[in-house]
mmCIF file as Biopython writes it, N, C-alpha, C and O atoms, coordinates in Angstrom:
data_model
#
loop_
_atom_site.group_PDB
_atom_site.id
_atom_site.type_symbol
_atom_site.label_atom_id
_atom_site.label_alt_id
_atom_site.label_comp_id
_atom_site.label_asym_id
_atom_site.label_entity_id
_atom_site.label_seq_id
_atom_site.pdbx_PDB_ins_code
_atom_site.Cartn_x
_atom_site.Cartn_y
_atom_site.Cartn_z
_atom_site.occupancy
_atom_site.B_iso_or_equiv
_atom_site.auth_seq_id
_atom_site.auth_asym_id
_atom_site.pdbx_PDB_model_num
ATOM 1   N N  . MET A ? 1  ? -25.461 -171.454 -170.871 1.0 0.0 1  A 1 
ATOM 2   C CA . MET A ? 1  ? -26.442 -170.784 -171.761 1.0 0.0 1  A 1 
ATOM 3   C C  . MET A ? 1  ? -27.121 -171.856 -172.686 1.0 0.0 1  A 1 
ATOM 4   O O  . MET A ? 1  ? -26.448 -172.690 -173.292 1.0 0.0 1  A 1 
ATOM 5   N N  . ASN A ? 2  ? -28.381 -171.794 -172.757 1.0 0.0 2  A 1 
ATOM 6   C CA . ASN A ? 2  ? -29.119 -172.712 -173.649 1.0 0.0 2  A 1 
ATOM 7   C C  . ASN A ? 2  ? -29.365 -172.001 -174.981 1.0 0.0 2  A 1 
ATOM 8   O O  . ASN A ? 2  ? -30.156 -171.063 -175.069 1.0 0.0 2  A 1 
ATOM 9   N N  . HIS A ? 3  ? -28.658 -172.479 -176.020 1.0 0.0 3  A 1 
ATOM 10  C CA . HIS A ? 3  ? -28.744 -171.817 -177.314 1.0 0.0 3  A 1 
ATOM 11  C C  . HIS A ? 3  ? -30.093 -172.015 -177.982 1.0 0.0 3  A 1 
ATOM 12  O O  . HIS A ? 3  ? -30.566 -171.164 -178.735 1.0 0.0 3  A 1 
ATOM 13  N N  . ALA A ? 4  ? -30.715 -173.185 -177.683 1.0 0.0 4  A 1 
ATOM 14  C CA . ALA A ? 4  ? -32.027 -173.494 -178.278 1.0 0.0 4  A 1 
ATOM 15  C C  . ALA A ? 4  ? -33.081 -172.475 -177.803 1.0 0.0 4  A 1 
ATOM 16  O O  . ALA A ? 4  ? -33.984 -172.105 -178.553 1.0 0.0 4  A 1 
ATOM 17  N N  . ALA A ? 5  ? -32.948 -172.037 -176.555 1.0 0.0 5  A 1 
ATOM 18  C CA . ALA A ? 5  ? -33.914 -171.088 -176.016 1.0 0.0 5  A 1 
ATOM 19  C C  . ALA A ? 5  ? -33.722 -169.716 -176.616 1.0 0.0 5  A 1 
ATOM 20  O O  . ALA A ? 5  ? -34.670 -168.934 -176.700 1.0 0.0 5  A 1 
ATOM 21  N N  . MET A ? 6  ? -32.514 -169.415 -177.034 1.0 0.0 6  A 1 
ATOM 22  C CA . MET A ? 6  ? -32.206 -168.068 -177.570 1.0 0.0 6  A 1 
ATOM 23  C C  . MET A ? 6  ? -32.813 -167.943 -179.001 1.0 0.0 6  A 1 
ATOM 24  O O  . MET A ? 6  ? -33.323 -166.882 -179.361 1.0 0.0 6  A 1 
ATOM 25  N N  . ILE A ? 7  ? -32.758 -168.971 -179.763 1.0 0.0 7  A 1 
ATOM 26  C CA . ILE A ? 7  ? -33.246 -168.945 -181.150 1.0 0.0 7  A 1 
ATOM 27  C C  . ILE A ? 7  ? -34.753 -169.281 -181.162 1.0 0.0 7  A 1 
ATOM 28  O O  . ILE A ? 7  ? -35.162 -170.399 -180.850 1.0 0.0 7  A 1 
ATOM 29  N N  . LYS A ? 8  ? -35.549 -168.282 -181.531 1.0 0.0 8  A 1 
ATOM 30  C CA . LYS A ? 8  ? -37.007 -168.531 -181.593 1.0 0.0 8  A 1 
ATOM 31  C C  . LYS A ? 8  ? -37.401 -168.692 -183.074 1.0 0.0 8  A 1 
ATOM 32  O O  . LYS A ? 8  ? -37.001 -167.882 -183.911 1.0 0.0 8  A 1 
ATOM 33  N N  . PRO A ? 9  ? -38.175 -169.721 -183.394 1.0 0.0 9  A 1 
ATOM 34  C CA . PRO A ? 9  ? -38.628 -169.967 -184.776 1.0 0.0 9  A 1 
ATOM 35  C C  . PRO A ? 9  ? -39.410 -168.832 -185.311 1.0 0.0 9  A 1 
ATOM 36  O O  . PRO A ? 9  ? -39.170 -168.400 -186.439 1.0 0.0 9  A 1 
ATOM 37  N N  . GLN A ? 10 ? -40.364 -168.311 -184.535 1.0 0.0 10 A 1 
ATOM 38  C CA . GLN A ? 10 ? -41.175 -167.195 -184.975 1.0 0.0 10 A 1 
ATOM 39  C C  . GLN A ? 10 ? -40.838 -165.941 -184.201 1.0 0.0 10 A 1 
ATOM 40  O O  . GLN A ? 10 ? -40.562 -165.985 -183.002 1.0 0.0 10 A 1 
ATOM 41  N N  . GLU A ? 11 ? -40.866 -164.796 -184.919 1.0 0.0 11 A 1 
ATOM 42  C CA . GLU A ? 11 ? -40.572 -163.542 -184.228 1.0 0.0 11 A 1 
ATOM 43  C C  . GLU A ? 11 ? -41.694 -162.561 -184.468 1.0 0.0 11 A 1 
ATOM 44  O O  . GLU A ? 11 ? -42.313 -162.564 -185.532 1.0 0.0 11 A 1 
ATOM 45  N N  . THR A ? 12 ? -41.963 -161.715 -183.476 1.0 0.0 12 A 1 
ATOM 46  C CA . THR A ? 12 ? -43.018 -160.751 -183.577 1.0 0.0 12 A 1 
ATOM 47  C C  . THR A ? 12 ? -42.616 -159.587 -184.497 1.0 0.0 12 A 1 
ATOM 48  O O  . THR A ? 12 ? -41.427 -159.323 -184.678 1.0 0.0 12 A 1 
ATOM 49  N N  . PRO A ? 13 ? -43.587 -158.908 -185.064 1.0 0.0 13 A 1 
ATOM 50  C CA . PRO A ? 13 ? -43.294 -157.750 -185.920 1.0 0.0 13 A 1 
ATOM 51  C C  . PRO A ? 13 ? -42.469 -156.702 -185.184 1.0 0.0 13 A 1 
ATOM 52  O O  . PRO A ? 13 ? -41.667 -155.998 -185.798 1.0 0.0 13 A 1 
ATOM 53  N N  . GLU A ? 14 ? -42.660 -156.597 -183.891 1.0 0.0 14 A 1 
ATOM 54  C CA . GLU A ? 14 ? -41.866 -155.647 -183.107 1.0 0.0 14 A 1 
ATOM 55  C C  . GLU A ? 14 ? -40.369 -156.039 -183.142 1.0 0.0 14 A 1 
ATOM 56  O O  . GLU A ? 14 ? -39.493 -155.199 -183.347 1.0 0.0 14 A 1 
ATOM 57  N N  . GLN A ? 15 ? -40.121 -157.304 -182.940 1.0 0.0 15 A 1 
ATOM 58  C CA . GLN A ? 15 ? -38.722 -157.770 -182.989 1.0 0.0 15 A 1 
ATOM 59  C C  . GLN A ? 15 ? -38.106 -157.558 -184.356 1.0 0.0 15 A 1 
ATOM 60  O O  . GLN A ? 15 ? -36.944 -157.170 -184.475 1.0 0.0 15 A 1 
ATOM 61  N N  . ARG A ? 16 ? -38.910 -157.820 -185.404 1.0 0.0 16 A 1 
ATOM 62  C CA . ARG A ? 16 ? -38.415 -157.677 -186.754 1.0 0.0 16 A 1 
ATOM 63  C C  . ARG A ? 16 ? -38.099 -156.172 -187.032 1.0 0.0 16 A 1 
ATOM 64  O O  . ARG A ? 16 ? -37.084 -155.847 -187.649 1.0 0.0 16 A 1 
ATOM 65  N N  . GLU A ? 17 ? -38.969 -155.298 -186.573 1.0 0.0 17 A 1 
ATOM 66  C CA . GLU A ? 17 ? -38.757 -153.848 -186.773 1.0 0.0 17 A 1 
ATOM 67  C C  . GLU A ? 17 ? -37.482 -153.415 -185.993 1.0 0.0 17 A 1 
ATOM 68  O O  . GLU A ? 17 ? -36.668 -152.639 -186.494 1.0 0.0 17 A 1 
ATOM 69  N N  . LEU A ? 18 ? -37.341 -153.928 -184.784 1.0 0.0 18 A 1 
ATOM 70  C CA . LEU A ? 18 ? -36.164 -153.601 -183.969 1.0 0.0 18 A 1 
ATOM 71  C C  . LEU A ? 18 ? -34.878 -154.003 -184.665 1.0 0.0 18 A 1 
ATOM 72  O O  . LEU A ? 18 ? -33.908 -153.246 -184.713 1.0 0.0 18 A 1 
ATOM 73  N N  . ARG A ? 19 ? -34.898 -155.234 -185.211 1.0 0.0 19 A 1 
ATOM 74  C CA . ARG A ? 19 ? -33.706 -155.729 -185.870 1.0 0.0 19 A 1 
ATOM 75  C C  . ARG A ? 19 ? -33.405 -154.908 -187.133 1.0 0.0 19 A 1 
ATOM 76  O O  . ARG A ? 19 ? -32.249 -154.633 -187.453 1.0 0.0 19 A 1 
ATOM 77  N N  . ARG A ? 20 ? -34.493 -154.521 -187.847 1.0 0.0 20 A 1 
ATOM 78  C CA . ARG A ? 20 ? -34.291 -153.719 -189.022 1.0 0.0 20 A 1 
ATOM 79  C C  . ARG A ? 20 ? -33.632 -152.373 -188.687 1.0 0.0 20 A 1 
ATOM 80  O O  . ARG A ? 20 ? -32.738 -151.902 -189.391 1.0 0.0 20 A 1 
ATOM 81  N N  . ARG A ? 21 ? -34.114 -151.765 -187.572 1.0 0.0 21 A 1 
ATOM 82  C CA . ARG A ? 21 ? -33.586 -150.510 -187.104 1.0 0.0 21 A 1 
ATOM 83  C C  . ARG A ? 21 ? -32.099 -150.701 -186.682 1.0 0.0 21 A 1 
ATOM 84  O O  . ARG A ? 21 ? -31.266 -149.829 -186.930 1.0 0.0 21 A 1 
ATOM 85  N N  . ASN A ? 22 ? -31.787 -151.838 -186.050 1.0 0.0 22 A 1 
ATOM 86  C CA . ASN A ? 22 ? -30.437 -152.080 -185.602 1.0 0.0 22 A 1 
ATOM 87  C C  . ASN A ? 22 ? -29.530 -152.210 -186.813 1.0 0.0 22 A 1 
ATOM 88  O O  . ASN A ? 22 ? -28.409 -151.701 -186.823 1.0 0.0 22 A 1 
ATOM 89  N N  . VAL A ? 23 ? -30.034 -152.906 -187.843 1.0 0.0 23 A 1 
ATOM 90  C CA . VAL A ? 23 ? -29.211 -153.110 -189.066 1.0 0.0 23 A 1 
ATOM 91  C C  . VAL A ? 23 ? -28.963 -151.743 -189.724 1.0 0.0 23 A 1 
ATOM 92  O O  . VAL A ? 23 ? -27.855 -151.473 -190.187 1.0 0.0 23 A 1 
ATOM 93  N N  . ARG A ? 24 ? -29.994 -150.880 -189.764 1.0 0.0 24 A 1 
ATOM 94  C CA . ARG A ? 24 ? -29.844 -149.571 -190.370 1.0 0.0 24 A 1 
ATOM 95  C C  . ARG A ? 24 ? -28.801 -148.723 -189.575 1.0 0.0 24 A 1 
ATOM 96  O O  . ARG A ? 24 ? -27.959 -148.032 -190.147 1.0 0.0 24 A 1 
ATOM 97  N N  . LEU A ? 25 ? -28.909 -148.818 -188.253 1.0 0.0 25 A 1 
ATOM 98  C CA . LEU A ? 25 ? -27.962 -148.085 -187.395 1.0 0.0 25 A 1 
ATOM 99  C C  . LEU A ? 25 ? -26.538 -148.589 -187.608 1.0 0.0 25 A 1 
ATOM 100 O O  . LEU A ? 25 ? -25.586 -147.809 -187.648 1.0 0.0 25 A 1 
ATOM 101 N N  . GLY A ? 26 ? -26.413 -149.889 -187.741 1.0 0.0 26 A 1 
ATOM 102 C CA . GLY A ? 26 ? -25.124 -150.458 -188.006 1.0 0.0 26 A 1 
ATOM 103 C C  . GLY A ? 26 ? -24.510 -150.031 -189.308 1.0 0.0 26 A 1 
ATOM 104 O O  . GLY A ? 26 ? -23.303 -149.814 -189.413 1.0 0.0 26 A 1 
ATOM 105 N N  . LEU A ? 27 ? -25.387 -149.911 -190.324 1.0 0.0 27 A 1 
ATOM 106 C CA . LEU A ? 27 ? -24.891 -149.458 -191.643 1.0 0.0 27 A 1 
ATOM 107 C C  . LEU A ? 27 ? -24.485 -148.029 -191.644 1.0 0.0 27 A 1 
ATOM 108 O O  . LEU A ? 27 ? -23.498 -147.647 -192.274 1.0 0.0 27 A 1 
ATOM 109 N N  . ILE A ? 28 ? -25.269 -147.205 -190.914 1.0 0.0 28 A 1 
ATOM 110 C CA . ILE A ? 28 ? -24.934 -145.768 -190.788 1.0 0.0 28 A 1 
ATOM 111 C C  . ILE A ? 28 ? -23.621 -145.639 -190.058 1.0 0.0 28 A 1 
ATOM 112 O O  . ILE A ? 28 ? -22.770 -144.849 -190.467 1.0 0.0 28 A 1 
ATOM 113 N N  . LEU A ? 29 ? -23.424 -146.401 -188.972 1.0 0.0 29 A 1 
ATOM 114 C CA . LEU A ? 29 ? -22.237 -146.327 -188.170 1.0 0.0 29 A 1 
ATOM 115 C C  . LEU A ? 29 ? -21.011 -146.741 -189.033 1.0 0.0 29 A 1 
ATOM 116 O O  . LEU A ? 29 ? -19.961 -146.101 -188.991 1.0 0.0 29 A 1 
ATOM 117 N N  . ALA A ? 30 ? -21.185 -147.818 -189.803 1.0 0.0 30 A 1 
ATOM 118 C CA . ALA A ? 30 ? -20.104 -148.308 -190.697 1.0 0.0 30 A 1 
ATOM 119 C C  . ALA A ? 30 ? -19.781 -147.237 -191.710 1.0 0.0 30 A 1 
ATOM 120 O O  . ALA A ? 30 ? -18.611 -147.013 -192.021 1.0 0.0 30 A 1 
ATOM 121 N N  . GLY A ? 31 ? -20.806 -146.563 -192.236 1.0 0.0 31 A 1 
ATOM 122 C CA . GLY A ? 31 ? -20.564 -145.515 -193.237 1.0 0.0 31 A 1 
ATOM 123 C C  . GLY A ? 31 ? -19.792 -144.340 -192.652 1.0 0.0 31 A 1 
ATOM 124 O O  . GLY A ? 31 ? -18.880 -143.811 -193.288 1.0 0.0 31 A 1 
ATOM 125 N N  . VAL A ? 32 ? -20.166 -143.927 -191.421 1.0 0.0 32 A 1 
ATOM 126 C CA . VAL A ? 32 ? -19.487 -142.854 -190.750 1.0 0.0 32 A 1 
ATOM 127 C C  . VAL A ? 32 ? -18.006 -143.233 -190.492 1.0 0.0 32 A 1 
ATOM 128 O O  . VAL A ? 32 ? -17.106 -142.419 -190.701 1.0 0.0 32 A 1 
ATOM 129 N N  . VAL A ? 33 ? -17.783 -144.431 -190.053 1.0 0.0 33 A 1 
ATOM 130 C CA . VAL A ? 33 ? -16.399 -144.916 -189.753 1.0 0.0 33 A 1 
ATOM 131 C C  . VAL A ? 33 ? -15.601 -144.907 -191.025 1.0 0.0 33 A 1 
ATOM 132 O O  . VAL A ? 33 ? -14.446 -144.481 -191.030 1.0 0.0 33 A 1 
ATOM 133 N N  . LEU A ? 34 ? -16.210 -145.381 -192.137 1.0 0.0 34 A 1 
ATOM 134 C CA . LEU A ? 34 ? -15.510 -145.430 -193.434 1.0 0.0 34 A 1 
ATOM 135 C C  . LEU A ? 34 ? -15.154 -144.005 -193.895 1.0 0.0 34 A 1 
ATOM 136 O O  . LEU A ? 34 ? -14.036 -143.767 -194.351 1.0 0.0 34 A 1 
ATOM 137 N N  . VAL A ? 35 ? -16.064 -143.097 -193.782 1.0 0.0 35 A 1 
ATOM 138 C CA . VAL A ? 35 ? -15.838 -141.705 -194.161 1.0 0.0 35 A 1 
ATOM 139 C C  . VAL A ? 35 ? -14.684 -141.065 -193.323 1.0 0.0 35 A 1 
ATOM 140 O O  . VAL A ? 35 ? -13.822 -140.370 -193.860 1.0 0.0 35 A 1 
ATOM 141 N N  . LEU A ? 36 ? -14.706 -141.325 -192.008 1.0 0.0 36 A 1 
ATOM 142 C CA . LEU A ? 36 ? -13.677 -140.796 -191.118 1.0 0.0 36 A 1 
ATOM 143 C C  . LEU A ? 36 ? -12.313 -141.401 -191.493 1.0 0.0 36 A 1 
ATOM 144 O O  . LEU A ? 36 ? -11.305 -140.699 -191.561 1.0 0.0 36 A 1 
ATOM 145 N N  . LEU A ? 37 ? -12.311 -142.709 -191.732 1.0 0.0 37 A 1 
ATOM 146 C CA . LEU A ? 37 ? -11.098 -143.411 -192.100 1.0 0.0 37 A 1 
ATOM 147 C C  . LEU A ? 37 ? -10.542 -142.901 -193.433 1.0 0.0 37 A 1 
ATOM 148 O O  . LEU A ? 37 ? -9.340  -142.684 -193.581 1.0 0.0 37 A 1 
ATOM 149 N N  . ALA A ? 38 ? -11.467 -142.712 -194.415 1.0 0.0 38 A 1 
ATOM 150 C CA . ALA A ? 38 ? -11.054 -142.220 -195.712 1.0 0.0 38 A 1 
ATOM 151 C C  . ALA A ? 38 ? -10.462 -140.818 -195.607 1.0 0.0 38 A 1 
ATOM 152 O O  . ALA A ? 38 ? -9.448  -140.508 -196.233 1.0 0.0 38 A 1 
ATOM 153 N N  . GLY A ? 39 ? -11.116 -139.975 -194.801 1.0 0.0 39 A 1 
ATOM 154 C CA . GLY A ? 39 ? -10.642 -138.620 -194.595 1.0 0.0 39 A 1 
ATOM 155 C C  . GLY A ? 39 ? -9.261  -138.599 -193.931 1.0 0.0 39 A 1 
ATOM 156 O O  . GLY A ? 39 ? -8.406  -137.790 -194.290 1.0 0.0 39 A 1 
ATOM 157 N N  . PHE A ? 40 ? -9.053  -139.495 -192.960 1.0 0.0 40 A 1 
ATOM 158 C CA . PHE A ? 40 ? -7.765  -139.591 -192.250 1.0 0.0 40 A 1 
ATOM 159 C C  . PHE A ? 40 ? -6.677  -140.057 -193.221 1.0 0.0 40 A 1 
ATOM 160 O O  . PHE A ? 40 ? -5.598  -139.468 -193.276 1.0 0.0 40 A 1 
ATOM 161 N N  . VAL A ? 41 ? -6.959  -141.097 -193.973 1.0 0.0 41 A 1 
ATOM 162 C CA . VAL A ? 41 ? -6.018  -141.633 -194.963 1.0 0.0 41 A 1 
ATOM 163 C C  . VAL A ? 41 ? -5.646  -140.565 -195.983 1.0 0.0 41 A 1 
ATOM 164 O O  . VAL A ? 41 ? -4.474  -140.374 -196.307 1.0 0.0 41 A 1 
ATOM 165 N N  . LEU A ? 42 ? -6.687  -139.861 -196.491 1.0 0.0 42 A 1 
ATOM 166 C CA . LEU A ? 42 ? -6.496  -138.860 -197.480 1.0 0.0 42 A 1 
ATOM 167 C C  . LEU A ? 42 ? -5.620  -137.722 -197.006 1.0 0.0 42 A 1 
ATOM 168 O O  . LEU A ? 42 ? -4.740  -137.248 -197.725 1.0 0.0 42 A 1 
ATOM 169 N N  . ARG A ? 43 ? -5.882  -137.282 -195.753 1.0 0.0 43 A 1 
ATOM 170 C CA . ARG A ? 43 ? -5.115  -136.185 -195.150 1.0 0.0 43 A 1 
ATOM 171 C C  . ARG A ? 43 ? -3.659  -136.646 -194.943 1.0 0.0 43 A 1 
ATOM 172 O O  . ARG A ? 43 ? -2.722  -135.885 -195.183 1.0 0.0 43 A 1 
ATOM 173 N N  . ARG A ? 44 ? -3.484  -137.883 -194.501 1.0 0.0 44 A 1 
ATOM 174 C CA . ARG A ? 44 ? -2.185  -138.456 -194.277 1.0 0.0 44 A 1 
ATOM 175 C C  . ARG A ? 44 ? -1.420  -138.521 -195.626 1.0 0.0 44 A 1 
ATOM 176 O O  . ARG A ? 44 ? -0.229  -138.218 -195.703 1.0 0.0 44 A 1 
ATOM 177 N N  . TYR A ? 45 ? -2.135  -138.918 -196.650 1.0 0.0 45 A 1 
ATOM 178 C CA . TYR A ? 45 ? -1.533  -139.048 -197.983 1.0 0.0 45 A 1 
ATOM 179 C C  . TYR A ? 45 ? -1.126  -137.703 -198.509 1.0 0.0 45 A 1 
ATOM 180 O O  . TYR A ? 45 ? -0.054  -137.562 -199.096 1.0 0.0 45 A 1 
ATOM 181 N N  . MET A ? 46 ? -1.965  -136.711 -198.307 1.0 0.0 46 A 1 
ATOM 182 C CA . MET A ? 46 ? -1.679  -135.342 -198.763 1.0 0.0 46 A 1 
ATOM 183 C C  . MET A ? 46 ? -0.467  -134.794 -198.013 1.0 0.0 46 A 1 
ATOM 184 O O  . MET A ? 46 ? 0.388   -134.136 -198.605 1.0 0.0 46 A 1 
ATOM 185 N N  . LEU A ? 47 ? -0.395  -135.067 -196.714 1.0 0.0 47 A 1 
ATOM 186 C CA . LEU A ? 47 ? 0.763   -134.591 -195.889 1.0 0.0 47 A 1 
ATOM 187 C C  . LEU A ? 47 ? 2.054   -135.219 -196.387 1.0 0.0 47 A 1 
ATOM 188 O O  . LEU A ? 47 ? 3.089   -134.558 -196.470 1.0 0.0 47 A 1 
ATOM 189 N N  . LEU A ? 48 ? 1.981   -136.503 -196.717 1.0 0.0 48 A 1 
ATOM 190 C CA . LEU A ? 48 ? 3.168   -137.247 -197.149 1.0 0.0 48 A 1 
ATOM 191 C C  . LEU A ? 48 ? 3.551   -136.786 -198.560 1.0 0.0 48 A 1 
ATOM 192 O O  . LEU A ? 48 ? 4.731   -136.718 -198.905 1.0 0.0 48 A 1 
ATOM 193 N N  . GLY A ? 49 ? 2.527   -136.471 -199.371 1.0 0.0 49 A 1 
ATOM 194 C CA . GLY A ? 49 ? 2.758   -136.061 -200.751 1.0 0.0 49 A 1 
ATOM 195 C C  . GLY A ? 49 ? 3.469   -134.781 -200.855 1.0 0.0 49 A 1 
ATOM 196 O O  . GLY A ? 49 ? 4.325   -134.613 -201.723 1.0 0.0 49 A 1 
ATOM 197 N N  . HIS A ? 50 ? 3.144   -133.851 -199.987 1.0 0.0 50 A 1 
ATOM 198 C CA . HIS A ? 50 ? 3.707   -132.474 -200.063 1.0 0.0 50 A 1 
ATOM 199 C C  . HIS A ? 50 ? 4.947   -132.371 -199.223 1.0 0.0 50 A 1 
ATOM 200 O O  . HIS A ? 50 ? 5.561   -131.306 -199.156 1.0 0.0 50 A 1 
#
């Protein structure tokens, strides 16, 4: 793999928009995972507490 070919100095607005959308999707996914994890830990904690 040629790494120099992969990295382009200039990017088109379409690429920039796509990356922005990917970042937003990643953040949403991370948020969902965090919420699920927090809910799981909380439920586990409540079960252990009682």
